[in-house]
Short mmCIF file of C-alpha atoms in Angstrom, two decimals:
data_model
loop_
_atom_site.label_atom_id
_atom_site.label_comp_id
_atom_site.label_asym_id
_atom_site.label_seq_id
_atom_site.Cartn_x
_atom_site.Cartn_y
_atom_site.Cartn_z
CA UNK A 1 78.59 86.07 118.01
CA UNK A 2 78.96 86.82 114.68
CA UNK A 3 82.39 88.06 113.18
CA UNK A 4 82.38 91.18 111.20
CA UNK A 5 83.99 90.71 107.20
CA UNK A 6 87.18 93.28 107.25
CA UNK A 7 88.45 94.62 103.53
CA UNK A 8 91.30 94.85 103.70
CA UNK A 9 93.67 97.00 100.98
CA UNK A 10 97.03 97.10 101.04
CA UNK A 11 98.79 99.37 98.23
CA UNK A 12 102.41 97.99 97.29
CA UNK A 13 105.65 99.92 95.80
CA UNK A 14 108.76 99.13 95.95
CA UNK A 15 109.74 100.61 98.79
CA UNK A 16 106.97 100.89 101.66
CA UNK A 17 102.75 99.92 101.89
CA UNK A 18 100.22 101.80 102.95
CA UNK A 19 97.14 99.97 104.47
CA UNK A 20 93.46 100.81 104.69
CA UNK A 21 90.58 98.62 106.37
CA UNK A 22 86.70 99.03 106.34
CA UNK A 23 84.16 97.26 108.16
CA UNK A 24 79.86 97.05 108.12
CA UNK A 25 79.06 99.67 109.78
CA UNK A 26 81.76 102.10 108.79
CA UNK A 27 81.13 105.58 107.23
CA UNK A 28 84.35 105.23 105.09
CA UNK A 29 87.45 103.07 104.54
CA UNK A 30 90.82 104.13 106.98
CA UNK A 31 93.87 104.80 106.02
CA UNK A 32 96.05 103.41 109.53
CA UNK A 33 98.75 106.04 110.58
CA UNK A 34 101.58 104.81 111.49
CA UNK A 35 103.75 106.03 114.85
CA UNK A 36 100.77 107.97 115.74
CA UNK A 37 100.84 110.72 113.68
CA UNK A 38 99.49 111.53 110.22
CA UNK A 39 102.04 108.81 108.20
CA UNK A 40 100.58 106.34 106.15
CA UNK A 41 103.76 105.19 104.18
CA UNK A 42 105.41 101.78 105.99
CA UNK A 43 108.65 100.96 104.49
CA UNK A 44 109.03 97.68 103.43
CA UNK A 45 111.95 96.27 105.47
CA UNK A 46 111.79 93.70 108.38
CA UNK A 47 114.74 93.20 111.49
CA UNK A 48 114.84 89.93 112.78
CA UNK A 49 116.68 90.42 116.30
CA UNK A 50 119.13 87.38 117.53
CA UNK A 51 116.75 87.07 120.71
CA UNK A 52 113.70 85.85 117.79
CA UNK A 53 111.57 89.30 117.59
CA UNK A 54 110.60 90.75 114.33
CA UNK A 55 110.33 94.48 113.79
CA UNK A 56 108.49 96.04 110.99
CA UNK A 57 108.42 99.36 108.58
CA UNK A 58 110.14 102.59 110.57
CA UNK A 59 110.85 100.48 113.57
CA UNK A 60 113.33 98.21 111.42
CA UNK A 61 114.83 101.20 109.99
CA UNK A 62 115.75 102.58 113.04
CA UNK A 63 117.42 98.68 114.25
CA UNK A 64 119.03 98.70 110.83
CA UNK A 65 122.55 99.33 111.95
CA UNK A 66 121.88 97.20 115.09
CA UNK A 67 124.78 93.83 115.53
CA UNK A 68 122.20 92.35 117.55
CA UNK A 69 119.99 91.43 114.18
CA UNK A 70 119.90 91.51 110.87
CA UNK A 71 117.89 93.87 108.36
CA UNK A 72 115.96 93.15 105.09
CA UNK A 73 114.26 95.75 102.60
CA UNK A 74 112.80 95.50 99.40
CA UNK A 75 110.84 92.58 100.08
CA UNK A 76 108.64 93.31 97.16
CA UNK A 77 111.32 93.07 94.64
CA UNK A 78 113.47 90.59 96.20
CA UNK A 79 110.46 88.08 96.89
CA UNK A 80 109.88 88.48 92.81
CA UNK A 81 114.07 88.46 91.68
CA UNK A 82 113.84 84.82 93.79
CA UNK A 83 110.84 83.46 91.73
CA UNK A 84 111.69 79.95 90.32
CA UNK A 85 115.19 79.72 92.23
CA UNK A 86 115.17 77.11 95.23
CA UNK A 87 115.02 79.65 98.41
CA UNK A 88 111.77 81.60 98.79
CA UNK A 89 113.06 83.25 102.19
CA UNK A 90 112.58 86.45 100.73
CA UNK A 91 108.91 85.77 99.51
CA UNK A 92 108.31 84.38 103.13
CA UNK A 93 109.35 87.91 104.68
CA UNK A 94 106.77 89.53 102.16
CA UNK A 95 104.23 87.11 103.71
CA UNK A 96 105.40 87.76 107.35
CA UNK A 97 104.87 91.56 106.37
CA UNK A 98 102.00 91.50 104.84
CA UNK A 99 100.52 88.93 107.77
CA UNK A 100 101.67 92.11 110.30
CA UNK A 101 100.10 94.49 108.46
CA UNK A 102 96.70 92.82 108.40
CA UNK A 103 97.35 92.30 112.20
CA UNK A 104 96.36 96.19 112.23
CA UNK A 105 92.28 94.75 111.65
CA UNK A 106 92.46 94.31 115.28
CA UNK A 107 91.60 97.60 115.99
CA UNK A 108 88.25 97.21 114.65
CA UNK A 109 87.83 94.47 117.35
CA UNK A 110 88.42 91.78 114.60
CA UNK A 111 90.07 88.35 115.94
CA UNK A 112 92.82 86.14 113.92
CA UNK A 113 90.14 84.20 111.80
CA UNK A 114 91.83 84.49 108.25
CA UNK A 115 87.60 83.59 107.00
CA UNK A 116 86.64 87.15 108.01
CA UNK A 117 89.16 89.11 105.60
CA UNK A 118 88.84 90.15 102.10
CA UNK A 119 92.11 90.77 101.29
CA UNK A 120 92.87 92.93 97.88
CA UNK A 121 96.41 94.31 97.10
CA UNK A 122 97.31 96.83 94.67
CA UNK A 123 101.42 96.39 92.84
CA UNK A 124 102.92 98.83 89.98
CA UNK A 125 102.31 96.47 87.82
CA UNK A 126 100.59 92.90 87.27
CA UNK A 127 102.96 90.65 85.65
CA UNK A 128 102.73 86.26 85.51
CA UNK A 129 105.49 86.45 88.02
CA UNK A 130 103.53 88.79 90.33
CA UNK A 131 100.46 86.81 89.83
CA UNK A 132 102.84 83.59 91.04
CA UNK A 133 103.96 85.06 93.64
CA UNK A 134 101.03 86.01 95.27
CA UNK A 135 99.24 83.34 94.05
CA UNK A 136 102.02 81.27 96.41
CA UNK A 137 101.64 83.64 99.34
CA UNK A 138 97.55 83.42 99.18
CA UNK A 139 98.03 80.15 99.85
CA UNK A 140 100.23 80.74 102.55
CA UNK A 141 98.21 82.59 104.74
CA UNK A 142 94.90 79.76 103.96
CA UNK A 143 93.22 82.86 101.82
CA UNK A 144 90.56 81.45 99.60
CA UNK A 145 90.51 82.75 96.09
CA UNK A 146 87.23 84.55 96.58
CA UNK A 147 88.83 86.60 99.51
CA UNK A 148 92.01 88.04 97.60
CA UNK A 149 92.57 90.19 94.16
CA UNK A 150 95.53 91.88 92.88
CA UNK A 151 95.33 94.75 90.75
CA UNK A 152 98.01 96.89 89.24
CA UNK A 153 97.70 100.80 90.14
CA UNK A 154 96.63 101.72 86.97
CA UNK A 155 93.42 99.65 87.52
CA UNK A 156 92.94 100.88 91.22
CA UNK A 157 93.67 104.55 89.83
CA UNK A 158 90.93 104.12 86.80
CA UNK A 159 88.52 102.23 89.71
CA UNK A 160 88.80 104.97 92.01
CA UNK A 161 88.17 107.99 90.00
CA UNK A 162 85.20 105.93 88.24
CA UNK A 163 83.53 105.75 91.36
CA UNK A 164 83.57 109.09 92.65
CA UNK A 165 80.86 111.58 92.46
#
């Protein structure tokens, strides 16, 4: 059986994502809600529990004051203030995030194959060190360079009105 290609496009701030997937076969892209309601934001923080788990967006926000753990935001910003020093931990929680949020495919019945995703991510703005960065985390998650693009939000803001009705 043949695996479907899910595009995948996850828009970056500082502070939180927002994630939305299309498929063949699709009428249009979706936006995934988070906690089951009409929410698309997902902060960008991580809690890594003593016991091993990770929890992700509002569910590490609510662990945040937790002993059992510890807690970690701005991943974005701390993953680039790191660049060129000798610890990437905080550009290996980005990854980890961004690896969870394209977890969410599976509910279009796709399986873990990283070949089936196109993968494009939209940042404030598209700097060397951004490009590095990513670059780095592409590589990461065994992304080919035909299967991931960054763009800053200017270009996804002048790409999406240009091709509207």
């Amino acid at each position: 059986m043949e695996q479907k290609k899910i595009y995948i496009g996850i828009d970056l701030t500082d502070i939180q994502a927002m994630v939305t997937m299309y498929a063949a076969g699709m009428k249009e892209p979706e936006t995934i809600a988070v906690g089951g309601e009409e929410r698309y934001e997902i902060p960008l923080a991580i809690y890594l529990s003593n016991m091993g788990k990770a929890f992700y967006g509002e569910e590490a926000l609510r662990r945040k004051e937790q002993p059992q753990g510890e807690f970690f935001d701005d991943l974005y910003q701390k993953a680039l203030a790191e660049l060129g020093e000798e610890s990437n931990f905080y550009e290996g929680l980005l990854r980890q995030f961004l690896q969870r949020l394209i977890r969410l495919k599976s509910r279009f019945g796709a399986g873990t194959d990283t070949a089936q995703i196109c993968l494009g991510i939209t940042i404030p703005e598209l700097t060397e060190d951004v490009f590095s960065l990513f670059d780095q985390i592409r590589k990461e998650m065994e992304l080919s360079e035909d299967a991931f693009f960054l763009m800053d939000h200017g270009e996804s803001f002048f790409a999406h009105t240009y091709h509207q009705d």
